[in-house]
Amino acid sequence: MITFTFVNPDGTETAVQVAPGYSVMQAALANGINGVTAECNGSAACATCHAYFDESVTSALPEIKEHEDDMLDFAASPREAGSRLSCQILVSEALEGTRIRLPDAQ
Amino acid sequence: MVNPVPVVKDVVFQNLLDDPYPSYDRIRNLASAVWVDSARINLVTRFDDIMEVERNHAVFASTNPKSLMNKVMGHSLMRKDDELHQIERKALEPSFRPGVVKKHWGPIFSDIADRLISAFEDKGEADLFKDFAGPMASYALIELLGFKSDVAWQDISLWSQSLMDAVGNYSTDPGITARGKAAAGAIETEIDRVLGYHTENENPSILSSIAHAEHKHSIEQIRANVNVVVGGGLNEPRDSILTLIYGLLLNPNQLARVQKEKRLFATAFEEAVRWVSPIGMYPRRVTQDTVLGDTQLKEGDQIGICIGAANRDPSHFDDPSVFDINRPRQQHLAFGGGPHFCAGTWVAKQMVGEIAVPMIFDRLKNLRLHGSRPVIENGWVFRGPTSLPVQWDV
Ligand code: HEM
Ligand code: FES
């Protein structure tokens, strides 16, 4: 199991333990995290699973492809350096101990 | 308590077409899935149950060997699951990305809307179904597909309608099937005419995206998926244009608010498709015995996912039958909610909420419902106004 922490829009934190292979979006939904909406349930079509990853892990994540890149520009909250669609990121060793911040609006 | 699927025999089919919402309320109160004789399918109407269905496509599959859709349109991505679905869906993505939609399609949609409005602007009255929303959605689709302008809007509109009728032809009327096949044939001719161009000239159109996809598509795959886009990409934007205009005309205070604050048109669009969802129902097949909510389903059961009903589920929306742009921001299911989530979402948002409807209110002064001609709404699988007569000051 991999352990990491969601930082909710209100500043509270929720630590979760997730088996590798699930997406970060699925991890959020399975743990009742409200800061992720995931309207398209991982089809990379809604941009309501936007999350901010810490700089220390971004280089270990799979690179942003053209489609995700385009979608991120249209997320409801501003794009930052660590912005990703959490449905496109699979839980792996790289996320152990990291903090994933969720935006004010999805 | 888990019960077998209850059977309802007294829902009159015509009532579903005229106004499905009272029947939806009744069915929603009864059970998680209800067999409705006149619809010939098990209807699922509760929001939470539909979320469960959408999040579990191994049990609730889109693939269906007996699908009428496959017979008429060919085996498209809408009736595939998992990897086979993913590769064809990916092929469409480049045409539908929000950035591409805004930069490339936005100006094209604006030109179409401007041209259509200019043609009737000085008349003082119109039926926005045939004078605006119908041609708007049709011309936009001709461009999106890459058919190039030789196709008349009435043609593609007829093909679309014929395909949809044939797909929904559960009574197996041979005339309807024949018209569906004729439409598929006409679309095939159109594809053959332009496919070479798109193969040689990469561009944002759907035919080009498919021709240049990483996964090489067979001609059958291309035809089936173009048929799906023709069948499924026309009436929804058309109907949501009309529903949004209608909702705002019925609520002058809300209209005043969006006109002062233009960005609220986007919010109003979301509320319009929640209020009267253009796709009211789509089917899934149960792959193994399973329990959904309070109901036992069996392998092979066909279920009809009534997003039109879920979007008025009182456990999720206060006063669900009211059009209200001031609701708290909240998820609805008008575009679906799983792997088949509408591929054209951003096209619809842009065409309807950013361009067509704001332009109508901007150009037609003191727009109002017609004094003597009624608005007509129809349908349950697909629903929207079929006539929206209006007047304005000239
Ligand atoms: C307000 C407008 C629209 C609404 C409410 C809407 C709604 C939907 C819904 C509910 C589905 C899922 C159906 C299912 O799971 O069986 C869907 C799928 C789809 N829609 Fe839309 N749609 C709209 C506009 C468009 C437009 C403009 C296009 C294309 C030009 C389009 C293309 C598609 C495609 C290709 C699919 C199939 C996706 C797949 O199977 O992966 N839609 N749409
Ligand atoms: S869940 Fe829709 S884009 Fe990630």
CSV table of N, CA, C and O in Angstrom, one decimal, chain B residues 224-324:
chain,number,residue,atom,x,y,z
B,224,ALA,N,-18.9,3.6,-38.9
B,224,ALA,CA,-19.8,3.4,-37.7
B,224,ALA,C,-19.6,4.7,-36.7
B,224,ALA,O,-20.6,5.2,-36.2
B,225,ASN,N,-18.4,5.1,-36.5
B,225,ASN,CA,-18.2,6.2,-35.6
B,225,ASN,C,-18.7,7.6,-36.2
B,225,ASN,O,-19.2,8.4,-35.4
B,226,VAL,N,-18.6,7.7,-37.5
B,226,VAL,CA,-19.1,8.9,-38.1
B,226,VAL,C,-20.7,8.9,-38.0
B,226,VAL,O,-21.3,9.9,-37.7
B,227,ASN,N,-21.3,7.7,-38.2
B,227,ASN,CA,-22.7,7.6,-38.0
B,227,ASN,C,-23.1,8.0,-36.6
B,227,ASN,O,-24.1,8.7,-36.4
B,228,VAL,N,-22.3,7.5,-35.6
B,228,VAL,CA,-22.7,7.9,-34.2
B,228,VAL,C,-22.6,9.4,-34.0
B,228,VAL,O,-23.5,10.0,-33.4
B,229,VAL,N,-21.6,10.0,-34.6
B,229,VAL,CA,-21.5,11.5,-34.4
B,229,VAL,C,-22.7,12.2,-35.2
B,229,VAL,O,-23.2,13.2,-34.6
B,230,VAL,N,-23.0,11.7,-36.3
B,230,VAL,CA,-24.2,12.3,-37.0
B,230,VAL,C,-25.5,12.1,-36.2
B,230,VAL,O,-26.3,13.0,-36.0
B,231,GLY,N,-25.7,10.9,-35.7
B,231,GLY,CA,-26.9,10.6,-35.0
B,231,GLY,C,-26.9,11.3,-33.6
B,231,GLY,O,-27.9,11.7,-33.2
B,232,GLY,N,-25.7,11.4,-33.0
B,232,GLY,CA,-25.7,11.9,-31.6
B,232,GLY,C,-25.1,13.3,-31.4
B,232,GLY,O,-25.1,13.8,-30.3
B,233,GLY,N,-24.7,13.9,-32.5
B,233,GLY,CA,-24.1,15.2,-32.3
B,233,GLY,C,-25.0,16.4,-32.9
B,233,GLY,O,-24.5,17.5,-32.9
B,234,LEU,N,-26.2,16.1,-33.2
B,234,LEU,CA,-27.0,17.1,-33.8
B,234,LEU,C,-28.2,17.5,-32.9
B,234,LEU,O,-28.3,18.7,-32.6
B,235,ASN,N,-29.0,16.5,-32.6
B,235,ASN,CA,-30.2,16.9,-31.8
B,235,ASN,C,-29.9,17.5,-30.4
B,235,ASN,O,-30.6,18.3,-29.9
B,236,GLU,N,-28.8,17.0,-29.8
B,236,GLU,CA,-28.6,17.5,-28.4
B,236,GLU,C,-28.2,19.0,-28.4
B,236,GLU,O,-28.8,19.7,-27.6
B,237,PRO,N,-27.2,19.4,-29.2
B,237,PRO,CA,-27.0,20.8,-29.2
B,237,PRO,C,-28.2,21.6,-29.6
B,237,PRO,O,-28.5,22.7,-29.0
B,238,ARG,N,-28.9,21.1,-30.7
B,238,ARG,CA,-30.1,21.8,-31.1
B,238,ARG,C,-31.1,22.0,-30.0
B,238,ARG,O,-31.6,23.1,-29.7
B,239,ASP,N,-31.4,20.8,-29.3
B,239,ASP,CA,-32.4,20.9,-28.3
B,239,ASP,C,-32.0,21.7,-27.0
B,239,ASP,O,-32.8,22.4,-26.4
B,240,SER,N,-30.7,21.7,-26.7
B,240,SER,CA,-30.3,22.5,-25.6
B,240,SER,C,-30.2,24.0,-25.9
B,240,SER,O,-30.4,24.8,-25.0
B,241,ILE,N,-30.0,24.3,-27.1
B,241,ILE,CA,-30.1,25.8,-27.5
B,241,ILE,C,-31.6,26.2,-27.2
B,241,ILE,O,-31.8,27.2,-26.5
B,242,LEU,N,-32.5,25.4,-27.6
B,242,LEU,CA,-33.9,25.8,-27.4
B,242,LEU,C,-34.3,25.8,-26.0
B,242,LEU,O,-35.0,26.7,-25.5
B,243,THR,N,-33.9,24.7,-25.3
B,243,THR,CA,-34.3,24.6,-23.9
B,243,THR,C,-33.7,25.8,-23.1
B,243,THR,O,-34.4,26.3,-22.2
B,244,LEU,N,-32.5,26.2,-23.4
B,244,LEU,CA,-31.8,27.3,-22.6
B,244,LEU,C,-32.6,28.6,-22.9
B,244,LEU,O,-32.9,29.4,-22.0
B,245,ILE,N,-32.9,28.8,-24.2
B,245,ILE,CA,-33.6,30.1,-24.5
B,245,ILE,C,-35.0,30.0,-23.8
B,245,ILE,O,-35.4,31.0,-23.2
B,246,TYR,N,-35.7,28.9,-23.9
B,246,TYR,CA,-37.0,28.8,-23.3
B,246,TYR,C,-36.9,29.0,-21.8
B,246,TYR,O,-37.7,29.8,-21.2
B,247,GLY,N,-36.0,28.4,-21.1
B,247,GLY,CA,-35.8,28.5,-19.7
B,247,GLY,C,-35.6,30.0,-19.3
B,247,GLY,O,-36.2,30.5,-18.3
B,248,LEU,N,-34.8,30.7,-20.1
B,248,LEU,CA,-34.5,32.1,-19.8
B,248,LEU,C,-35.7,33.0,-20.1
B,248,LEU,O,-36.0,33.9,-19.3
B,249,LEU,N,-36.5,32.7,-21.1
B,249,LEU,CA,-37.7,33.5,-21.5
B,249,LEU,C,-38.8,33.3,-20.4
B,249,LEU,O,-39.5,34.2,-20.2
B,250,LEU,N,-38.8,32.1,-19.8
B,250,LEU,CA,-39.8,31.9,-18.8
B,250,LEU,C,-39.4,32.6,-17.4
B,250,LEU,O,-40.3,32.7,-16.5
B,251,ASN,N,-38.2,33.0,-17.3
B,251,ASN,CA,-37.7,33.5,-16.0
B,251,ASN,C,-36.9,34.8,-16.3
B,251,ASN,O,-35.7,34.9,-16.3
B,252,PRO,N,-37.7,35.9,-16.5
B,252,PRO,CA,-37.1,37.2,-16.8
B,252,PRO,C,-36.0,37.7,-15.8
B,252,PRO,O,-35.1,38.3,-16.3
B,253,ASN,N,-36.2,37.4,-14.5
B,253,ASN,CA,-35.2,37.8,-13.6
B,253,ASN,C,-33.8,37.2,-13.8
B,253,ASN,O,-32.8,37.8,-13.8
B,254,GLN,N,-33.9,35.9,-14.2
B,254,GLN,CA,-32.6,35.2,-14.4
B,254,GLN,C,-32.0,35.7,-15.8
B,254,GLN,O,-30.8,35.8,-15.9
B,255,LEU,N,-32.9,35.9,-16.7
B,255,LEU,CA,-32.4,36.5,-18.0
B,255,LEU,C,-31.7,37.8,-17.8
B,255,LEU,O,-30.6,38.0,-18.3
B,256,ALA,N,-32.3,38.6,-17.0
B,256,ALA,CA,-31.7,40.0,-16.7
B,256,ALA,C,-30.3,39.8,-16.1
B,256,ALA,O,-29.3,40.5,-16.4
B,257,ARG,N,-30.2,38.8,-15.2
B,257,ARG,CA,-28.9,38.5,-14.6
B,257,ARG,C,-27.8,38.1,-15.5
B,257,ARG,O,-26.7,38.6,-15.5
B,258,VAL,N,-28.2,37.1,-16.4
B,258,VAL,CA,-27.2,36.6,-17.4
B,258,VAL,C,-26.8,37.7,-18.4
B,258,VAL,O,-25.7,37.8,-18.8
B,259,GLN,N,-27.8,38.6,-18.7
B,259,GLN,CA,-27.4,39.6,-19.7
B,259,GLN,C,-26.5,40.6,-19.1
B,259,GLN,O,-25.7,41.2,-19.8
B,260,LYS,N,-26.6,40.8,-17.8
B,260,LYS,CA,-25.7,41.7,-17.1
B,260,LYS,C,-24.3,41.1,-16.9
B,260,LYS,O,-23.3,41.8,-17.0
B,261,GLU,N,-24.3,39.8,-16.7
B,261,GLU,CA,-23.1,39.1,-16.3
B,261,GLU,C,-22.9,37.9,-17.3
B,261,GLU,O,-23.4,36.8,-17.0
B,262,LYS,N,-22.3,38.2,-18.5
B,262,LYS,CA,-22.4,37.2,-19.6
B,262,LYS,C,-21.8,35.9,-19.2
B,262,LYS,O,-22.2,34.9,-19.8
B,263,ARG,N,-20.8,35.8,-18.3
B,263,ARG,CA,-20.2,34.5,-18.0
B,263,ARG,C,-21.3,33.6,-17.4
B,263,ARG,O,-21.0,32.3,-17.4
B,264,LEU,N,-22.4,34.1,-16.9
B,264,LEU,CA,-23.4,33.2,-16.3
B,264,LEU,C,-24.2,32.4,-17.4
B,264,LEU,O,-24.9,31.5,-17.0
B,265,PHE,N,-24.0,32.8,-18.7
B,265,PHE,CA,-24.6,31.9,-19.7
B,265,PHE,C,-24.1,30.5,-19.6
B,265,PHE,O,-24.8,29.5,-19.9
B,266,ALA,N,-22.8,30.3,-19.2
B,266,ALA,CA,-22.2,29.0,-19.1
B,266,ALA,C,-22.9,28.2,-18.0
B,266,ALA,O,-23.3,27.0,-18.1
B,267,THR,N,-23.2,28.9,-16.9
B,267,THR,CA,-23.9,28.3,-15.8
B,267,THR,C,-25.3,27.9,-16.2
B,267,THR,O,-25.9,26.9,-15.9
B,268,ALA,N,-26.0,28.9,-16.9
B,268,ALA,CA,-27.3,28.7,-17.4
B,268,ALA,C,-27.4,27.5,-18.3
B,268,ALA,O,-28.4,26.7,-18.3
B,269,PHE,N,-26.4,27.3,-19.1
B,269,PHE,CA,-26.4,26.1,-20.0
B,269,PHE,C,-26.4,24.8,-19.2
B,269,PHE,O,-27.2,23.9,-19.5
B,270,GLU,N,-25.6,24.7,-18.2
B,270,GLU,CA,-25.5,23.5,-17.4
B,270,GLU,C,-26.9,23.3,-16.7
B,270,GLU,O,-27.4,22.1,-16.7
B,271,GLU,N,-27.5,24.4,-16.3
B,271,GLU,CA,-28.9,24.2,-15.7
B,271,GLU,C,-29.9,23.8,-16.7
B,271,GLU,O,-30.8,22.9,-16.4
B,272,ALA,N,-29.8,24.3,-17.9
B,272,ALA,CA,-30.8,23.9,-19.0
B,272,ALA,C,-30.7,22.4,-19.3
B,272,ALA,O,-31.7,21.7,-19.4
B,273,VAL,N,-29.4,21.8,-19.4
B,273,VAL,CA,-29.3,20.4,-19.7
B,273,VAL,C,-29.7,19.5,-18.5
B,273,VAL,O,-30.0,18.4,-18.6
B,274,ARG,N,-29.6,20.1,-17.3
B,274,ARG,CA,-30.1,19.4,-16.1
B,274,ARG,C,-31.6,19.3,-16.1
B,274,ARG,O,-32.2,18.3,-16.0
B,275,TRP,N,-32.2,20.5,-16.4
B,275,TRP,CA,-33.6,20.7,-16.3
B,275,TRP,C,-34.4,19.8,-17.3
B,275,TRP,O,-35.3,19.0,-17.0
B,276,VAL,N,-34.0,19.9,-18.6
B,276,VAL,CA,-34.5,19.0,-19.6
B,276,VAL,C,-33.3,18.4,-20.4
B,276,VAL,O,-32.7,19.0,-21.3
B,277,SER,N,-32.9,17.2,-20.0
B,277,SER,CA,-31.7,16.6,-20.5
B,277,SER,C,-32.0,16.2,-22.0
B,277,SER,O,-32.9,15.4,-22.2
B,278,PRO,N,-31.2,16.6,-22.9
B,278,PRO,CA,-31.4,16.3,-24.3
B,278,PRO,C,-31.4,14.8,-24.6
B,278,PRO,O,-32.2,14.3,-25.4
B,279,ILE,N,-30.5,14.1,-23.9
B,279,ILE,CA,-30.6,12.6,-23.9
B,279,ILE,C,-31.2,12.2,-22.6
B,279,ILE,O,-30.6,12.4,-21.6
B,280,GLY,N,-32.4,11.7,-22.7
B,280,GLY,CA,-33.1,11.3,-21.4
B,280,GLY,C,-32.8,9.9,-21.0
B,280,GLY,O,-32.8,9.7,-19.8
B,281,MET,N,-32.5,9.0,-21.9
B,281,MET,CA,-32.2,7.6,-21.6
B,281,MET,C,-31.2,7.0,-22.5
B,281,MET,O,-31.3,7.3,-23.7
B,282,TYR,N,-30.3,6.2,-22.0
B,282,TYR,CA,-29.5,5.3,-22.8
B,282,TYR,C,-29.4,3.9,-22.2
B,282,TYR,O,-29.5,3.8,-21.0
B,283,PRO,N,-29.2,2.9,-23.0
B,283,PRO,CA,-29.2,1.5,-22.5
B,283,PRO,C,-27.9,1.0,-22.0
B,283,PRO,O,-26.8,1.4,-22.4
B,284,ARG,N,-28.0,0.0,-21.1
B,284,ARG,CA,-26.8,-0.8,-20.7
B,284,ARG,C,-27.3,-2.2,-20.6
B,284,ARG,O,-28.5,-2.5,-20.4
B,285,ARG,N,-26.4,-3.2,-20.6
B,285,ARG,CA,-26.7,-4.6,-20.5
B,285,ARG,C,-26.0,-5.1,-19.2
B,285,ARG,O,-24.9,-4.9,-18.9
B,286,VAL,N,-26.8,-5.9,-18.4
B,286,VAL,CA,-26.3,-6.5,-17.2
B,286,VAL,C,-25.6,-7.8,-17.5
B,286,VAL,O,-26.1,-8.7,-18.1
B,287,THR,N,-24.3,-7.8,-17.1
B,287,THR,CA,-23.4,-9.0,-17.6
B,287,THR,C,-23.5,-10.1,-16.6
B,287,THR,O,-23.0,-11.2,-16.9
B,288,GLN,N,-24.0,-9.9,-15.3
B,288,GLN,CA,-24.0,-11.0,-14.4
B,288,GLN,C,-25.1,-10.6,-13.3
B,288,GLN,O,-25.5,-9.5,-13.2
B,289,ASP,N,-25.6,-11.7,-12.7
B,289,ASP,CA,-26.6,-11.4,-11.6
B,289,ASP,C,-26.1,-10.4,-10.6
B,289,ASP,O,-24.9,-10.6,-10.2
B,290,THR,N,-26.8,-9.4,-10.3
B,290,THR,CA,-26.3,-8.4,-9.4
B,290,THR,C,-27.4,-7.6,-8.7
B,290,THR,O,-28.6,-7.7,-9.2
B,291,VAL,N,-27.1,-7.0,-7.6
B,291,VAL,CA,-28.1,-6.1,-6.9
B,291,VAL,C,-27.8,-4.7,-7.2
B,291,VAL,O,-26.6,-4.2,-7.1
B,292,LEU,N,-28.8,-4.0,-7.6
B,292,LEU,CA,-28.6,-2.5,-7.8
B,292,LEU,C,-29.6,-1.8,-6.8
B,292,LEU,O,-30.8,-2.0,-6.9
B,293,GLY,N,-29.1,-1.1,-5.9
B,293,GLY,CA,-29.9,-0.5,-4.9
B,293,GLY,C,-30.8,-1.5,-4.2
B,293,GLY,O,-30.2,-2.4,-3.5
B,294,ASP,N,-32.1,-1.4,-4.3
B,294,ASP,CA,-33.0,-2.3,-3.6
B,294,ASP,C,-33.5,-3.4,-4.6
B,294,ASP,O,-34.5,-4.1,-4.3
B,295,THR,N,-32.9,-3.6,-5.7
B,295,THR,CA,-33.5,-4.5,-6.8
B,295,THR,C,-32.5,-5.5,-7.3
B,295,THR,O,-31.3,-5.2,-7.5
B,296,GLN,N,-33.0,-6.7,-7.4
B,296,GLN,CA,-32.2,-7.8,-8.0
B,296,GLN,C,-32.2,-7.8,-9.5
B,296,GLN,O,-33.3,-7.9,-10.1
B,297,LEU,N,-31.1,-7.7,-10.1
B,297,LEU,CA,-31.0,-7.8,-11.6
B,297,LEU,C,-30.4,-9.1,-12.0
B,297,LEU,O,-29.6,-9.7,-11.3
B,298,LYS,N,-30.8,-9.6,-13.2
B,298,LYS,CA,-30.3,-10.8,-13.7
B,298,LYS,C,-29.4,-10.6,-14.9
B,298,LYS,O,-29.6,-9.7,-15.7
B,299,GLU,N,-28.5,-11.6,-15.1
B,299,GLU,CA,-27.6,-11.5,-16.3
B,299,GLU,C,-28.5,-11.4,-17.5
B,299,GLU,O,-29.5,-12.1,-17.7
B,300,GLY,N,-28.1,-10.5,-18.4
B,300,GLY,CA,-28.8,-10.4,-19.7
B,300,GLY,C,-29.9,-9.3,-19.6
B,300,GLY,O,-30.4,-8.9,-20.7
B,301,ASP,N,-30.3,-8.8,-18.4
B,301,ASP,CA,-31.3,-7.8,-18.4
B,301,ASP,C,-30.8,-6.5,-19.1
B,301,ASP,O,-29.6,-6.2,-19.1
B,302,GLN,N,-31.7,-5.9,-19.8
B,302,GLN,CA,-31.4,-4.6,-20.4
B,302,GLN,C,-32.0,-3.5,-19.5
B,302,GLN,O,-33.1,-3.6,-19.0
B,303,ILE,N,-31.1,-2.6,-19.2
B,303,ILE,CA,-31.6,-1.5,-18.3
B,303,ILE,C,-31.5,-0.1,-19.1
B,303,ILE,O,-30.6,0.1,-19.9
B,304,GLY,N,-32.4,0.7,-18.8
B,304,GLY,CA,-32.5,2.0,-19.5
B,304,GLY,C,-32.1,3.1,-18.4
B,304,GLY,O,-32.8,3.3,-17.4
B,305,ILE,N,-30.9,3.7,-18.6
B,305,ILE,CA,-30.4,4.7,-17.7
B,305,ILE,C,-31.1,6.0,-17.9
B,305,ILE,O,-30.8,6.7,-18.9
B,306,CYS,N,-32.0,6.4,-17.0
B,306,CYS,CA,-32.8,7.6,-17.3
B,306,CYS,C,-32.1,8.8,-16.6
B,306,CYS,O,-32.5,9.2,-15.5
B,307,ILE,N,-31.1,9.4,-17.3
B,307,ILE,CA,-30.4,10.5,-16.7
B,307,ILE,C,-31.4,11.7,-16.7
B,307,ILE,O,-31.3,12.6,-15.8
B,308,GLY,N,-32.4,11.7,-17.6
B,308,GLY,CA,-33.4,12.8,-17.5
B,308,GLY,C,-34.2,12.8,-16.2
B,308,GLY,O,-34.6,13.8,-15.6
B,309,ALA,N,-34.3,11.5,-15.6
B,309,ALA,CA,-35.0,11.4,-14.3
B,309,ALA,C,-34.0,11.7,-13.2
B,309,ALA,O,-34.4,12.4,-12.2
B,310,ALA,N,-32.8,11.2,-13.3
B,310,ALA,CA,-31.8,11.4,-12.2
B,310,ALA,C,-31.5,12.9,-12.0
B,310,ALA,O,-31.3,13.4,-10.9
B,311,ASN,N,-31.6,13.6,-13.1
B,311,ASN,CA,-31.3,15.1,-13.0
B,311,ASN,C,-32.5,15.8,-12.4
B,311,ASN,O,-32.4,17.0,-12.2
B,312,ARG,N,-33.6,15.1,-12.1
B,312,ARG,CA,-34.7,15.7,-11.3
B,312,ARG,C,-34.9,14.9,-10.1
B,312,ARG,O,-36.0,14.9,-9.5
B,313,ASP,N,-33.9,14.2,-9.6
B,313,ASP,CA,-34.0,13.4,-8.4
B,313,ASP,C,-34.1,14.4,-7.2
B,313,ASP,O,-33.1,15.1,-6.9
B,314,PRO,N,-35.2,14.4,-6.4
B,314,PRO,CA,-35.3,15.4,-5.3
B,314,PRO,C,-34.3,15.1,-4.2
B,314,PRO,O,-34.0,16.0,-3.4
B,315,SER,N,-33.6,13.9,-4.2
B,315,SER,CA,-32.6,13.7,-3.1
B,315,SER,C,-31.3,14.4,-3.5
B,315,SER,O,-30.4,14.5,-2.7
B,316,HIS,N,-31.2,14.9,-4.7
B,316,HIS,CA,-30.0,15.7,-5.1
B,316,HIS,C,-30.3,17.1,-5.5
B,316,HIS,O,-29.4,18.0,-5.4
B,317,PHE,N,-31.5,17.4,-5.9
B,317,PHE,CA,-31.8,18.8,-6.3
B,317,PHE,C,-33.1,19.3,-5.7
B,317,PHE,O,-34.1,18.6,-5.7
B,318,ASP,N,-33.0,20.5,-5.1
B,318,ASP,CA,-34.2,21.1,-4.5
B,318,ASP,C,-35.1,21.6,-5.6
B,318,ASP,O,-34.6,22.1,-6.6
B,319,ASP,N,-36.4,21.4,-5.5
B,319,ASP,CA,-37.3,21.9,-6.5
B,319,ASP,C,-36.8,21.5,-7.9
B,319,ASP,O,-36.6,22.4,-8.7
B,320,PRO,N,-36.6,20.2,-8.1
B,320,PRO,CA,-35.9,19.8,-9.4
B,320,PRO,C,-36.6,20.2,-10.7
B,320,PRO,O,-35.9,20.3,-11.7
B,321,SER,N,-37.9,20.4,-10.6
B,321,SER,CA,-38.6,20.7,-11.9
B,321,SER,C,-38.5,22.2,-12.3
B,321,SER,O,-39.0,22.6,-13.3
B,322,VAL,N,-37.8,23.0,-11.4
B,322,VAL,CA,-37.7,24.4,-11.7
B,322,VAL,C,-36.4,24.7,-12.3
B,322,VAL,O,-35.3,24.2,-12.0
B,323,PHE,N,-36.4,25.6,-13.4
B,323,PHE,CA,-35.2,26.1,-14.0
B,323,PHE,C,-34.7,27.2,-13.2
B,323,PHE,O,-35.3,28.2,-13.0
B,324,ASP,N,-33.5,27.0,-12.6
B,324,ASP,CA,-32.9,28.0,-11.7
B,324,ASP,C,-31.4,28.0,-11.8
B,324,ASP,O,-30.7,27.2,-11.3
